Amino acid sequence: MSRRAGLRAGLGLLAGGQVVLGLWILLLPGLFWKWPWVSHLPPYNEHLLQDFGGASLALAVVLCAAVATMERRLVLTSLVAYLVSAVAHLLFHARHLEPLSAASAAGFMALLGAAVLLPAVLVWLAADGSAFREPESAGTGRRPE
């Protein structure tokens, strides 16, 4: 798989996750709240959940635009925005694991760590710019028209 294809696939995975998360929270906030990793920090606040769902969808829009255009600045900006959110999320939950069992806390931290690791790897893939260069036409040494 080329760098470009890997980068596009990773962006698509992040975007899809944000779409699913945002729609789940906006359409079924009570069901989202019942997930043990969420509900261990009461009280329930539908307004805050709805705002978070909307923000997740907004991030999905930016990630989808990056997937569609594969423009370097947009790709890097969307990934850094995702990373800011993912790191803040990880740091918050790392300080609030007490109500969870050891196994649940470990699983949760692994999931949140992956949510930081994937976009960090994608930033690394995008950083040198080779994923954004047009491939040369086979055997001609020219760029495709």
Tab-separated table of N, CA and C in Angstrom:
chain	number	residue	atom	x	y	z
A	1	MET	N	0.849	-1.180	0.000
A	1	MET	CA	0.000	0.000	0.000
A	1	MET	C	0.891	1.238	0.000
A	2	SER	N	0.575	2.188	-0.842
A	2	SER	CA	1.361	3.414	-0.917
A	2	SER	C	1.103	4.288	0.311
A	3	ARG	N	2.012	5.229	0.546
A	3	ARG	CA	1.821	6.182	1.647
A	3	ARG	C	0.498	6.918	1.493
A	4	ARG	N	0.209	7.347	0.277
A	4	ARG	CA	-1.013	8.100	0.008
A	4	ARG	C	-2.249	7.263	0.350
A	5	ALA	N	-2.257	6.003	-0.092
A	5	ALA	CA	-3.394	5.123	0.188
A	5	ALA	C	-3.519	4.854	1.687
A	6	GLY	N	-2.397	4.637	2.356
A	6	GLY	CA	-2.429	4.419	3.800
A	6	GLY	C	-2.929	5.642	4.554
A	7	LEU	N	-2.476	6.792	4.125
A	7	LEU	CA	-2.906	8.043	4.741
A	7	LEU	C	-4.401	8.252	4.522
A	8	ARG	N	-4.858	8.024	3.300
A	8	ARG	CA	-6.285	8.191	3.005
A	8	ARG	C	-7.122	7.190	3.807
A	9	ALA	N	-6.668	5.956	3.911
A	9	ALA	CA	-7.405	4.944	4.676
A	9	ALA	C	-7.473	5.315	6.154
A	10	GLY	N	-6.355	5.770	6.702
A	10	GLY	CA	-6.345	6.177	8.108
A	10	GLY	C	-7.244	7.367	8.370
A	11	LEU	N	-7.197	8.349	7.484
A	11	LEU	CA	-8.099	9.507	7.612
A	11	LEU	C	-9.557	9.060	7.536
A	12	GLY	N	-9.832	8.137	6.622
A	12	GLY	CA	-11.192	7.623	6.485
A	12	GLY	C	-11.659	6.898	7.735
A	13	LEU	N	-10.771	6.138	8.346
A	13	LEU	CA	-11.102	5.440	9.587
A	13	LEU	C	-11.422	6.439	10.703
A	14	LEU	N	-10.584	7.461	10.837
A	14	LEU	CA	-10.838	8.491	11.851
A	14	LEU	C	-12.153	9.219	11.573
A	15	ALA	N	-12.384	9.579	10.317
A	15	ALA	CA	-13.611	10.279	9.947
A	15	ALA	C	-14.837	9.413	10.238
A	16	GLY	N	-14.781	8.145	9.829
A	16	GLY	CA	-15.900	7.245	10.077
A	16	GLY	C	-16.195	7.086	11.556
A	17	GLY	N	-15.142	6.980	12.358
A	17	GLY	CA	-15.330	6.882	13.807
A	17	GLY	C	-16.011	8.112	14.386
A	18	GLN	N	-15.638	9.286	13.883
A	18	GLN	CA	-16.253	10.521	14.363
A	18	GLN	C	-17.716	10.631	13.924
A	19	VAL	N	-18.023	10.162	12.720
A	19	VAL	CA	-19.416	10.168	12.251
A	19	VAL	C	-20.265	9.263	13.136
A	20	VAL	N	-19.791	8.049	13.369
A	20	VAL	CA	-20.536	7.098	14.206
A	20	VAL	C	-20.712	7.655	15.620
A	21	LEU	N	-19.626	8.145	16.201
A	21	LEU	CA	-19.693	8.692	17.554
A	21	LEU	C	-20.649	9.878	17.621
A	22	GLY	N	-20.495	10.826	16.694
A	22	GLY	CA	-21.336	12.016	16.711
A	22	GLY	C	-22.809	11.695	16.549
A	23	LEU	N	-23.134	10.822	15.593
A	23	LEU	CA	-24.543	10.457	15.393
A	23	LEU	C	-25.106	9.695	16.585
A	24	TRP	N	-24.303	8.783	17.141
A	24	TRP	CA	-24.744	8.024	18.311
A	24	TRP	C	-25.104	8.980	19.445
A	25	ILE	N	-24.238	9.934	19.736
A	25	ILE	CA	-24.471	10.854	20.846
A	25	ILE	C	-25.642	11.784	20.553
A	26	LEU	N	-25.734	12.292	19.331
A	26	LEU	CA	-26.827	13.209	19.005
A	26	LEU	C	-28.187	12.515	18.987
A	27	LEU	N	-28.244	11.311	18.433
A	27	LEU	CA	-29.521	10.627	18.282
A	27	LEU	C	-29.925	9.799	19.500
A	28	LEU	N	-28.949	9.261	20.214
A	28	LEU	CA	-29.236	8.378	21.359
A	28	LEU	C	-28.339	8.729	22.549
A	29	PRO	N	-28.436	9.961	23.076
A	29	PRO	CA	-27.525	10.347	24.163
A	29	PRO	C	-27.668	9.480	25.411
A	30	GLY	N	-28.877	9.048	25.713
A	30	GLY	CA	-29.084	8.189	26.883
A	30	GLY	C	-28.397	6.846	26.737
A	31	LEU	N	-28.430	6.285	25.540
A	31	LEU	CA	-27.762	5.001	25.280
A	31	LEU	C	-26.248	5.163	25.354
A	32	PHE	N	-25.741	6.271	24.798
A	32	PHE	CA	-24.305	6.533	24.899
A	32	PHE	C	-23.905	6.652	26.369
A	33	TRP	N	-24.714	7.339	27.162
A	33	TRP	CA	-24.413	7.560	28.580
A	33	TRP	C	-24.342	6.242	29.351
A	34	LYS	N	-25.089	5.246	28.927
A	34	LYS	CA	-25.121	3.971	29.655
A	34	LYS	C	-23.857	3.150	29.466
A	35	TRP	N	-22.999	3.524	28.509
A	35	TRP	CA	-21.753	2.811	28.311
A	35	TRP	C	-20.911	3.000	29.575
A	36	PRO	N	-20.416	1.923	30.202
A	36	PRO	CA	-19.735	2.038	31.497
A	36	PRO	C	-18.557	3.017	31.515
A	37	TRP	N	-17.833	3.142	30.421
A	37	TRP	CA	-16.693	4.050	30.420
A	37	TRP	C	-17.128	5.514	30.398
A	38	VAL	N	-18.392	5.754	30.104
A	38	VAL	CA	-18.921	7.117	30.088
A	38	VAL	C	-19.644	7.422	31.391
A	39	SER	N	-20.517	6.527	31.800
A	39	SER	CA	-21.399	6.806	32.937
A	39	SER	C	-20.718	6.743	34.299
A	40	HIS	N	-19.453	6.352	34.352
A	40	HIS	CA	-18.786	6.296	35.659
A	40	HIS	C	-18.436	7.689	36.189
A	41	LEU	N	-18.682	8.727	35.407
A	41	LEU	CA	-18.414	10.098	35.842
A	41	LEU	C	-19.696	10.932	35.778
A	42	PRO	N	-20.639	10.694	36.711
A	42	PRO	CA	-21.895	11.434	36.676
A	42	PRO	C	-21.673	12.911	37.000
A	43	PRO	N	-22.631	13.770	36.849
A	43	PRO	CA	-24.020	13.479	36.492
A	43	PRO	C	-24.251	13.523	34.983
A	44	TYR	N	-25.352	12.918	34.570
A	44	TYR	CA	-25.777	12.949	33.167
A	44	TYR	C	-26.084	14.391	32.782
A	45	ASN	N	-25.592	14.827	31.631
A	45	ASN	CA	-25.842	16.178	31.149
A	45	ASN	C	-26.108	16.080	29.643
A	46	GLU	N	-27.390	16.073	29.266
A	46	GLU	CA	-27.738	15.903	27.855
A	46	GLU	C	-27.205	17.048	26.999
A	47	HIS	N	-27.224	18.265	27.528
A	47	HIS	CA	-26.712	19.415	26.778
A	47	HIS	C	-25.237	19.212	26.432
A	48	LEU	N	-24.452	18.827	27.417
A	48	LEU	CA	-23.027	18.613	27.172
A	48	LEU	C	-22.803	17.477	26.172
A	49	LEU	N	-23.573	16.412	26.299
A	49	LEU	CA	-23.451	15.299	25.357
A	49	LEU	C	-23.811	15.735	23.938
A	50	GLN	N	-24.886	16.495	23.782
A	50	GLN	CA	-25.290	16.960	22.464
A	50	GLN	C	-24.205	17.858	21.857
A	51	ASP	N	-23.609	18.720	22.670
A	51	ASP	CA	-22.520	19.567	22.180
A	51	ASP	C	-21.329	18.718	21.734
A	52	PHE	N	-21.008	17.684	22.505
A	52	PHE	CA	-19.907	16.797	22.148
A	52	PHE	C	-20.212	16.035	20.850
A	53	GLY	N	-21.449	15.594	20.700
A	53	GLY	CA	-21.845	14.912	19.470
A	53	GLY	C	-21.715	15.828	18.264
A	54	GLY	N	-22.136	17.080	18.419
A	54	GLY	CA	-22.004	18.046	17.331
A	54	GLY	C	-20.552	18.333	17.003
A	55	ALA	N	-19.724	18.453	18.025
A	55	ALA	CA	-18.294	18.696	17.801
A	55	ALA	C	-17.644	17.500	17.104
A	56	SER	N	-18.067	16.294	17.454
A	56	SER	CA	-17.537	15.093	16.789
A	56	SER	C	-17.905	15.092	15.311
A	57	LEU	N	-19.134	15.492	14.990
A	57	LEU	CA	-19.536	15.565	13.588
A	57	LEU	C	-18.792	16.676	12.850
A	58	ALA	N	-18.543	17.790	13.535
A	58	ALA	CA	-17.782	18.878	12.907
A	58	ALA	C	-16.371	18.418	12.567
A	59	LEU	N	-15.743	17.684	13.480
A	59	LEU	CA	-14.412	17.143	13.199
A	59	LEU	C	-14.478	16.143	12.048
A	60	ALA	N	-15.555	15.363	11.984
A	60	ALA	CA	-15.730	14.413	10.882
A	60	ALA	C	-15.803	15.136	9.540
A	61	VAL	N	-16.447	16.303	9.500
A	61	VAL	CA	-16.536	17.076	8.258
A	61	VAL	C	-15.135	17.457	7.778
A	62	VAL	N	-14.300	17.927	8.689
A	62	VAL	CA	-12.940	18.334	8.327
A	62	VAL	C	-12.124	17.119	7.880
A	63	LEU	N	-12.252	16.004	8.589
A	63	LEU	CA	-11.538	14.784	8.199
A	63	LEU	C	-12.019	14.275	6.839
A	64	CYS	N	-13.326	14.335	6.586
A	64	CYS	CA	-13.850	13.902	5.287
A	64	CYS	C	-13.344	14.801	4.165
A	65	ALA	N	-13.256	16.098	4.425
A	65	ALA	CA	-12.702	17.016	3.423
A	65	ALA	C	-11.248	16.668	3.129
A	66	ALA	N	-10.510	16.294	4.165
A	66	ALA	CA	-9.112	15.894	3.973
A	66	ALA	C	-9.030	14.620	3.137
A	67	VAL	N	-9.907	13.656	3.400
A	67	VAL	CA	-9.929	12.414	2.617
A	67	VAL	C	-10.234	12.728	1.149
A	68	ALA	N	-11.204	13.592	0.926
A	68	ALA	CA	-11.644	13.892	-0.438
A	68	ALA	C	-10.593	14.669	-1.236
A	69	THR	N	-9.915	15.604	-0.593
A	69	THR	CA	-8.976	16.463	-1.331
A	69	THR	C	-7.540	15.979	-1.278
A	70	MET	N	-7.179	15.311	-0.193
A	70	MET	CA	-5.793	14.900	0.059
A	70	MET	C	-4.831	16.078	-0.143
A	71	GLU	N	-5.254	17.245	0.272
A	71	GLU	CA	-4.425	18.443	0.224
A	71	GLU	C	-3.608	18.482	1.520
A	72	ARG	N	-2.318	18.652	1.393
A	72	ARG	CA	-1.409	18.475	2.527
A	72	ARG	C	-1.762	19.323	3.741
A	73	ARG	N	-2.001	20.605	3.547
A	73	ARG	CA	-2.307	21.464	4.712
A	73	ARG	C	-3.595	21.044	5.397
A	74	LEU	N	-4.599	20.674	4.625
A	74	LEU	CA	-5.868	20.246	5.208
A	74	LEU	C	-5.700	18.912	5.931
A	75	VAL	N	-4.961	18.001	5.341
A	75	VAL	CA	-4.705	16.705	5.987
A	75	VAL	C	-3.995	16.916	7.322
A	76	LEU	N	-2.929	17.687	7.319
A	76	LEU	CA	-2.177	17.919	8.558
A	76	LEU	C	-3.010	18.676	9.590
A	77	THR	N	-3.763	19.675	9.162
A	77	THR	CA	-4.604	20.428	10.090
A	77	THR	C	-5.664	19.530	10.722
A	78	SER	N	-6.312	18.702	9.913
A	78	SER	CA	-7.345	17.815	10.453
A	78	SER	C	-6.755	16.806	11.432
A	79	LEU	N	-5.572	16.287	11.105
A	79	LEU	CA	-4.933	15.315	12.006
A	79	LEU	C	-4.482	15.960	13.312
A	80	VAL	N	-3.947	17.159	13.244
A	80	VAL	CA	-3.531	17.849	14.474
A	80	VAL	C	-4.760	18.182	15.318
A	81	ALA	N	-5.855	18.616	14.689
A	81	ALA	CA	-7.090	18.881	15.433
A	81	ALA	C	-7.577	17.612	16.133
A	82	TYR	N	-7.545	16.496	15.415
A	82	TYR	CA	-7.950	15.225	16.019
A	82	TYR	C	-7.027	14.865	17.181
A	83	LEU	N	-5.728	15.048	16.981
A	83	LEU	CA	-4.762	14.731	18.038
A	83	LEU	C	-4.982	15.573	19.293
A	84	VAL	N	-5.254	16.853	19.132
A	84	VAL	CA	-5.516	17.721	20.288
A	84	VAL	C	-6.676	17.158	21.100
A	85	SER	N	-7.743	16.805	20.419
A	85	SER	CA	-8.910	16.235	21.092
A	85	SER	C	-8.582	14.891	21.744
A	86	ALA	N	-7.892	14.015	21.011
A	86	ALA	CA	-7.586	12.673	21.520
A	86	ALA	C	-6.638	12.707	22.718
A	87	VAL	N	-5.642	13.577	22.684
A	87	VAL	CA	-4.705	13.683	23.809
A	87	VAL	C	-5.420	14.229	25.040
A	88	ALA	N	-6.247	15.275	24.865
A	88	ALA	CA	-7.007	15.823	25.995
A	88	ALA	C	-7.925	14.758	26.589
A	89	HIS	N	-8.572	13.977	25.732
A	89	HIS	CA	-9.465	12.912	26.183
A	89	HIS	C	-8.690	11.857	26.975
A	90	LEU	N	-7.560	11.429	26.450
A	90	LEU	CA	-6.716	10.441	27.130
A	90	LEU	C	-6.256	10.952	28.496
A	91	LEU	N	-5.766	12.174	28.542
A	91	LEU	CA	-5.261	12.727	29.804
A	91	LEU	C	-6.366	12.854	30.859
A	92	PHE	N	-7.549	13.274	30.434
A	92	PHE	CA	-8.651	13.376	31.398
A	92	PHE	C	-8.967	12.011	31.993
A	93	HIS	N	-9.179	11.033	31.123
A	93	HIS	CA	-9.581	9.720	31.624
A	93	HIS	C	-8.463	9.011	32.380
A	94	ALA	N	-7.227	9.281	32.068
A	94	ALA	CA	-6.114	8.680	32.811
A	94	ALA	C	-6.145	9.120	34.277
A	95	ARG	N	-6.710	10.289	34.543
A	95	ARG	CA	-6.811	10.798	35.920
A	95	ARG	C	-8.102	10.375	36.615
A	96	HIS	N	-8.996	9.661	35.916
A	96	HIS	CA	-10.303	9.316	36.492
A	96	HIS	C	-10.649	7.846	36.257
A	97	LEU	N	-9.741	6.971	36.597
A	97	LEU	CA	-9.951	5.543	36.383
A	97	LEU	C	-10.454	4.806	37.620
A	98	GLU	N	-10.506	5.494	38.763
A	98	GLU	CA	-10.810	4.811	40.030
A	98	GLU	C	-12.065	3.943	40.011
A	99	PRO	N	-13.181	4.391	39.427
A	99	PRO	CA	-14.389	3.556	39.502
A	99	PRO	C	-14.330	2.288	38.648
A	100	LEU	N	-13.370	2.185	37.759
A	100	LEU	CA	-13.309	1.051	36.837
A	100	LEU	C	-12.474	-0.091	37.413
A	101	SER	N	-12.793	-1.307	36.991
A	101	SER	CA	-11.952	-2.442	37.353
A	101	SER	C	-10.604	-2.280	36.646
A	102	ALA	N	-9.609	-3.013	37.103
A	102	ALA	CA	-8.280	-2.925	36.492
A	102	ALA	C	-8.337	-3.326	35.018
A	103	ALA	N	-9.070	-4.386	34.708
A	103	ALA	CA	-9.171	-4.846	33.325
A	103	ALA	C	-9.888	-3.815	32.449
A	104	SER	N	-10.965	-3.252	32.966
A	104	SER	CA	-11.710	-2.248	32.203
A	104	SER	C	-10.874	-0.994	32.000
A	105	ALA	N	-10.170	-0.568	33.035
A	105	ALA	CA	-9.302	0.612	32.929
A	105	ALA	C	-8.193	0.373	31.902
A	106	ALA	N	-7.614	-0.821	31.921
A	106	ALA	CA	-6.549	-1.136	30.964
A	106	ALA	C	-7.087	-1.139	29.536
A	107	GLY	N	-8.234	-1.725	29.331
A	107	GLY	CA	-8.847	-1.738	28.005
A	107	GLY	C	-9.190	-0.337	27.523
A	108	PHE	N	-9.705	0.467	28.425
A	108	PHE	CA	-10.072	1.845	28.088
A	108	PHE	C	-8.835	2.656	27.719
A	109	MET	N	-7.770	2.515	28.504
A	109	MET	CA	-6.543	3.254	28.208
A	109	MET	C	-5.916	2.775	26.899
A	110	ALA	N	-6.034	1.482	26.600
A	110	ALA	CA	-5.519	0.973	25.320
A	110	ALA	C	-6.299	1.582	24.158
A	111	LEU	N	-7.615	1.660	24.285
A	111	LEU	CA	-8.445	2.257	23.241
A	111	LEU	C	-8.108	3.735	23.055
A	112	LEU	N	-8.008	4.468	24.155
A	112	LEU	CA	-7.694	5.898	24.061
A	112	LEU	C	-6.259	6.116	23.572
A	113	GLY	N	-5.351	5.222	23.938
A	113	GLY	CA	-3.977	5.310	23.431
A	113	GLY	C	-3.919	5.090	21.927
A	114	ALA	N	-4.710	4.143	21.429
A	114	ALA	CA	-4.773	3.907	19.983
A	114	ALA	C	-5.349	5.123	19.258
A	115	ALA	N	-6.276	5.815	19.927
A	115	ALA	CA	-6.869	7.019	19.335
A	115	ALA	C	-5.858	8.165	19.251
A	116	VAL	N	-4.776	8.069	19.997
A	116	VAL	CA	-3.681	9.043	19.892
A	116	VAL	C	-2.614	8.523	18.923
A	117	LEU	N	-2.321	7.242	19.000
A	117	LEU	CA	-1.250	6.658	18.179
A	117	LEU	C	-1.554	6.712	16.683
A	118	LEU	N	-2.778	6.349	16.286
A	118	LEU	CA	-3.102	6.324	14.857
A	118	LEU	C	-2.920	7.692	14.200
A	119	PRO	N	-3.512	8.770	14.725
A	119	PRO	CA	-3.283	10.054	14.046
A	119	PRO	C	-1.839	10.525	14.133
A	120	ALA	N	-1.120	10.143	15.197
A	120	ALA	CA	0.300	10.504	15.279
A	120	ALA	C	1.086	9.829	14.155
A	121	VAL	N	0.797	8.567	13.877
A	121	VAL	CA	1.453	7.859	12.771
A	121	VAL	C	1.066	8.500	11.439
A	122	LEU	N	-0.188	8.896	11.312
A	122	LEU	CA	-0.632	9.538	10.070
A	122	LEU	C	0.051	10.893	9.869
A	123	VAL	N	0.259	11.638	10.941
A	123	VAL	CA	1.003	12.903	10.841
A	123	VAL	C	2.416	12.606	10.345
A	124	TRP	N	3.028	11.568	10.890
A	124	TRP	CA	4.373	11.178	10.457
A	124	TRP	C	4.380	10.831	8.964
A	125	LEU	N	3.354	10.082	8.511
A	125	LEU	CA	3.264	9.731	7.084
A	125	LEU	C	3.096	10.974	6.210
A	126	ALA	N	2.364	11.947	6.711
A	126	ALA	CA	2.074	13.149	5.921
A	126	ALA	C	3.189	14.184	5.983
A	127	ALA	N	4.039	14.099	6.988
A	127	ALA	CA	5.000	15.168	7.264
A	127	ALA	C	5.994	15.421	6.144
A	128	ASP	N	6.487	14.386	5.492
A	128	ASP	CA	7.526	14.628	4.481
A	128	ASP	C	6.951	15.028	3.119
A	129	GLY	N	5.669	14.906	2.941
A	129	GLY	CA	5.041	15.374	1.712
A	129	GLY	C	5.010	14.382	0.564
A	130	SER	N	5.695	13.247	0.682
A	130	SER	CA	5.735	12.312	-0.447
A	130	SER	C	4.363	11.724	-0.762
A	131	ALA	N	3.489	11.652	0.219
A	131	ALA	CA	2.145	11.112	-0.010
A	131	ALA	C	1.295	12.055	-0.861
A	132	PHE	N	1.752	13.275	-1.050
A	132	PHE	CA	0.965	14.271	-1.773
A	132	PHE	C	1.498	14.545	-3.177
A	133	ARG	N	2.611	13.923	-3.531
A	133	ARG	CA	3.145	14.094	-4.886
A	133	ARG	C	2.413	13.175	-5.834
A	134	GLU	N	2.175	13.669	-7.004
A	134	GLU	CA	1.510	12.848	-8.026
A	134	GLU	C	2.475	11.763	-8.485
A	135	PRO	N	2.011	10.538	-8.642
A	135	PRO	CA	2.894	9.480	-9.158
A	135	PRO	C	3.214	9.737	-10.625
A	136	GLU	N	4.429	9.352	-11.013
A	136	GLU	CA	4.815	9.502	-12.416
A	136	GLU	C	4.160	8.400	-13.237
A	137	SER	N	3.885	8.702	-14.483
A	137	SER	CA	3.314	7.693	-15.376
A	137	SER	C	4.344	6.595	-15.594
A	138	ALA	N	3.907	5.368	-15.634
A	138	ALA	CA	4.804	4.221	-15.769
A	138	ALA	C	5.611	4.301	-17.058
A	139	GLY	N	6.929	4.292	-16.940
A	139	GLY	CA	7.823	4.204	-18.080
A	139	GLY	C	8.046	5.491	-18.837
A	140	THR	N	7.323	6.568	-18.549
A	140	THR	CA	7.487	7.782	-19.341
A	140	THR	C	8.322	8.839	-18.640
A	141	GLY	N	8.410	8.737	-17.309
A	141	GLY	CA	9.138	9.749	-16.565
A	141	GLY	C	8.367	11.061	-16.480
A	142	ARG	N	7.125	11.057	-16.963
A	142	ARG	CA	6.293	12.272	-16.911
A	142	ARG	C	5.188	12.093	-15.907
A	143	ARG	N	4.698	13.220	-15.426
A	143	ARG	CA	3.538	13.189	-14.539
A	143	ARG	C	2.281	13.019	-15.390
A	144	PRO	N	1.270	12.321	-14.842
A	144	PRO	CA	0.038	12.143	-15.614
A	144	PRO	C	-0.662	13.480	-15.817
A	145	GLU	N	-1.390	13.584	-16.908
A	145	GLU	CA	-2.095	14.838	-17.197
A	145	GLU	C	-3.511	14.786	-16.756
